[in-house]
Amino acid sequence: LGVALAAAAELVGGRIYVGRRAPGRPAPAAPGAADRTERTLAATAPRIPRRVFQTARSAADVDADLARRLEATNPGFERVFFDDAAAREYMARAYAGTRILDAYEAAPRVVMRADLFRLAVVAREGGFYFDVDVYAKRSLEPLVAHAAVLPMEWWLSDDAFVERHHRSVLDAREHWQVGNYAFGARPDHPLLIDALDEAVNRTLAAA
């Protein structure tokens, strides 16, 4: 039920721009029957709530211009910001007594906690997640009708794919790696639930 989030991202001047394919990378393969089936299913699924979650160590770490741009391009969307303290409070309340909270508290690196939090909050509440350094190039409104949207972040060659994943690609689309700097889903979407479960397993194994 996932579709690409606008298009591939482009990193320019230290910022990620959503909506343009990175230079020198081929376009994803044309959608086939499976993709059309996914879009048909998505059309009948609950919509993605009109809210955007963001998180950073503190509000002082947020680029005010980018935050204003996000709000200006998405009127009618709620922007919900969590600093580190608020994120910890949310996880303790929403995931008390679960392996998800165990993994969050045991994560050996700050970035691992941030990755867990973004999956956890969107999986439970539904909505979009945007890194605070992502530039909102256009409105998210056309995407709310889908069940889930994720970005095709970068393209791997055959050799690079094998080196990273220790197996060969299954099809042309698998060359594209899914990013987590910006994504969205309805509450309890199975893709987000599976991704969160996998992240929990890997975090606890590394703790």
Coordinates of C-alpha atoms in Angstrom, one line a residue, residues 5-175:
L5 CA 6.7 10.3 -1.5
A6 CA 6.6 12.9 -4.3
A7 CA 9.9 11.5 -5.9
A8 CA 13.5 10.9 -4.9
A9 CA 15.1 13.4 -2.6
E10 CA 17.9 15.7 -3.5
L11 CA 20.5 16.9 -1.0
V12 CA 21.5 20.5 -1.9
G13 CA 23.5 22.8 0.3
G14 CA 23.0 20.5 3.3
R15 CA 19.2 20.3 2.9
I16 CA 17.0 17.6 1.5
Y17 CA 14.6 18.7 -1.2
V18 CA 11.6 16.4 -1.7
G19 CA 10.1 16.3 -5.2
R20 CA 13.0 15.9 -7.6
R21 CA 15.0 12.9 -8.7
A22 CA 18.7 13.1 -7.7
P23 CA 20.9 13.9 -10.7
G24 CA 22.3 11.0 -12.6
R25 CA 19.9 8.4 -11.2
P26 CA 17.4 6.6 -13.4
A27 CA 13.7 7.0 -12.9
P28 CA 11.9 4.1 -11.1
A29 CA 10.4 1.5 -13.4
A30 CA 6.9 2.2 -14.7
P31 CA 4.2 1.0 -12.4
G32 CA 2.7 -2.4 -13.3
A33 CA -0.4 -4.4 -12.4
A34 CA 0.8 -4.8 -8.8
D35 CA 1.2 -1.1 -8.4
R36 CA -2.2 -0.4 -9.8
T37 CA -3.7 -3.0 -7.3
E38 CA -1.9 -1.2 -4.4
R39 CA -3.4 2.1 -5.5
T40 CA -6.9 0.6 -5.7
L41 CA -6.5 -0.8 -2.2
A42 CA -5.1 2.5 -1.0
A43 CA -8.1 4.4 -2.3
T44 CA -10.4 2.4 -0.1
A45 CA -8.3 2.5 3.0
P46 CA -8.6 5.2 5.8
R47 CA -6.8 8.4 4.9
I48 CA -3.5 9.6 6.4
P49 CA -4.4 12.1 9.1
R50 CA -3.5 15.7 8.3
R51 CA -0.7 16.1 10.8
V52 CA 3.1 16.3 10.5
F53 CA 5.4 15.1 13.3
Q54 CA 8.9 16.4 13.8
T55 CA 11.5 15.9 16.4
A56 CA 14.8 17.3 17.5
R57 CA 16.9 17.7 20.6
S58 CA 15.3 21.0 21.3
A59 CA 13.3 23.7 19.6
A60 CA 16.5 25.7 19.2
D61 CA 17.7 23.0 16.8
V62 CA 14.8 23.6 14.3
D63 CA 15.3 25.8 11.3
A64 CA 12.5 28.4 11.7
D65 CA 12.4 29.1 8.0
L66 CA 11.9 25.4 7.1
A67 CA 9.3 25.1 9.8
R68 CA 7.4 28.1 8.4
R69 CA 7.7 26.7 4.9
L70 CA 6.2 23.4 6.0
E71 CA 3.3 25.1 7.6
A72 CA 2.7 27.5 4.7
T73 CA 2.6 24.8 2.1
N74 CA 0.3 22.7 4.2
P75 CA -2.6 24.8 5.5
G76 CA -5.0 22.7 7.4
F77 CA -2.3 20.3 8.6
E78 CA -1.3 20.2 12.3
R79 CA 2.5 20.4 12.9
V80 CA 3.4 18.5 16.1
F81 CA 6.9 19.0 17.4
F82 CA 8.6 16.8 20.1
D83 CA 11.9 17.7 21.7
D84 CA 13.8 14.9 23.3
A85 CA 12.1 15.2 26.7
A86 CA 8.6 15.2 25.1
A87 CA 9.5 12.2 22.9
R88 CA 10.6 10.2 26.0
E89 CA 7.4 11.1 27.8
Y90 CA 5.3 10.0 24.8
M91 CA 7.1 6.7 24.5
A92 CA 6.7 6.0 28.2
R93 CA 3.0 6.7 28.0
A94 CA 2.1 5.2 24.7
Y95 CA 4.3 2.1 24.8
A96 CA 4.5 1.3 28.5
G97 CA 5.3 -2.3 29.3
T98 CA 6.3 -3.2 25.7
R99 CA 9.4 -4.3 23.9
I100 CA 9.2 -1.0 21.9
L101 CA 9.8 1.0 25.1
D102 CA 12.5 -1.4 26.2
A103 CA 14.3 -0.9 22.9
Y104 CA 13.8 2.9 23.0
E105 CA 15.4 3.1 26.5
A106 CA 18.2 0.6 25.6
A107 CA 19.2 2.2 22.3
P108 CA 22.9 2.8 22.5
R109 CA 22.9 5.8 20.2
V110 CA 20.7 8.9 20.0
V111 CA 20.0 8.4 16.3
M112 CA 18.6 5.0 17.0
R113 CA 16.1 6.4 19.5
A114 CA 15.1 9.0 17.0
D115 CA 14.5 6.4 14.3
L116 CA 12.4 4.3 16.7
F117 CA 10.4 7.3 17.8
R118 CA 9.4 8.4 14.3
L119 CA 8.2 4.9 13.4
A120 CA 6.4 4.5 16.8
V121 CA 4.5 7.8 16.7
V122 CA 3.3 7.5 13.1
A123 CA 2.4 3.8 13.5
R124 CA 0.2 4.6 16.5
E125 CA -1.2 8.0 15.7
G126 CA -1.1 8.2 11.9
G127 CA 0.2 11.2 10.0
F128 CA 3.4 12.3 8.3
Y129 CA 6.9 12.5 9.7
F130 CA 9.4 15.1 8.4
D131 CA 13.0 15.6 9.5
V132 CA 13.5 19.2 10.5
D133 CA 16.0 19.8 7.7
V134 CA 13.6 18.7 5.0
Y135 CA 12.3 21.4 2.6
A136 CA 8.6 21.2 1.8
K137 CA 8.5 21.7 -1.9
R138 CA 4.8 21.2 -2.3
S139 CA 1.7 20.4 -0.4
L140 CA 1.1 16.9 1.2
E141 CA -2.6 17.2 0.5
P142 CA -2.6 14.9 -2.6
L143 CA -1.0 12.1 -0.5
V144 CA -3.5 11.9 2.3
A145 CA -5.8 9.6 0.3
H146 CA -3.1 6.9 0.3
A147 CA -2.7 4.3 3.1
A148 CA 1.1 4.9 3.3
V149 CA 3.7 6.9 1.4
L150 CA 7.5 6.5 1.6
P151 CA 10.3 8.1 -0.3
M152 CA 12.6 6.4 -2.8
E153 CA 15.8 7.8 -1.4
W154 CA 18.7 6.5 -3.4
W155 CA 19.5 4.0 -6.1
L156 CA 22.0 1.2 -5.6
S157 CA 23.9 -0.6 -8.3
D158 CA 23.9 -4.5 -8.4
D159 CA 27.3 -4.6 -6.6
A160 CA 26.3 -2.0 -4.0
F161 CA 23.1 -3.8 -3.3
V162 CA 24.8 -7.1 -2.7
E163 CA 27.4 -5.4 -0.5
R164 CA 24.7 -3.8 1.6
H165 CA 22.0 -6.6 1.7
H166 CA 24.1 -9.7 1.0
R167 CA 21.9 -10.9 -1.8
S168 CA 21.0 -10.0 -5.3
V169 CA 18.1 -7.7 -6.3
L170 CA 14.8 -9.3 -7.0
D171 CA 13.6 -6.7 -9.6
A172 CA 14.4 -3.3 -11.0
R173 CA 12.4 -1.4 -8.3
E174 CA 14.4 -3.0 -5.5
H175 CA 17.5 -1.0 -6.5

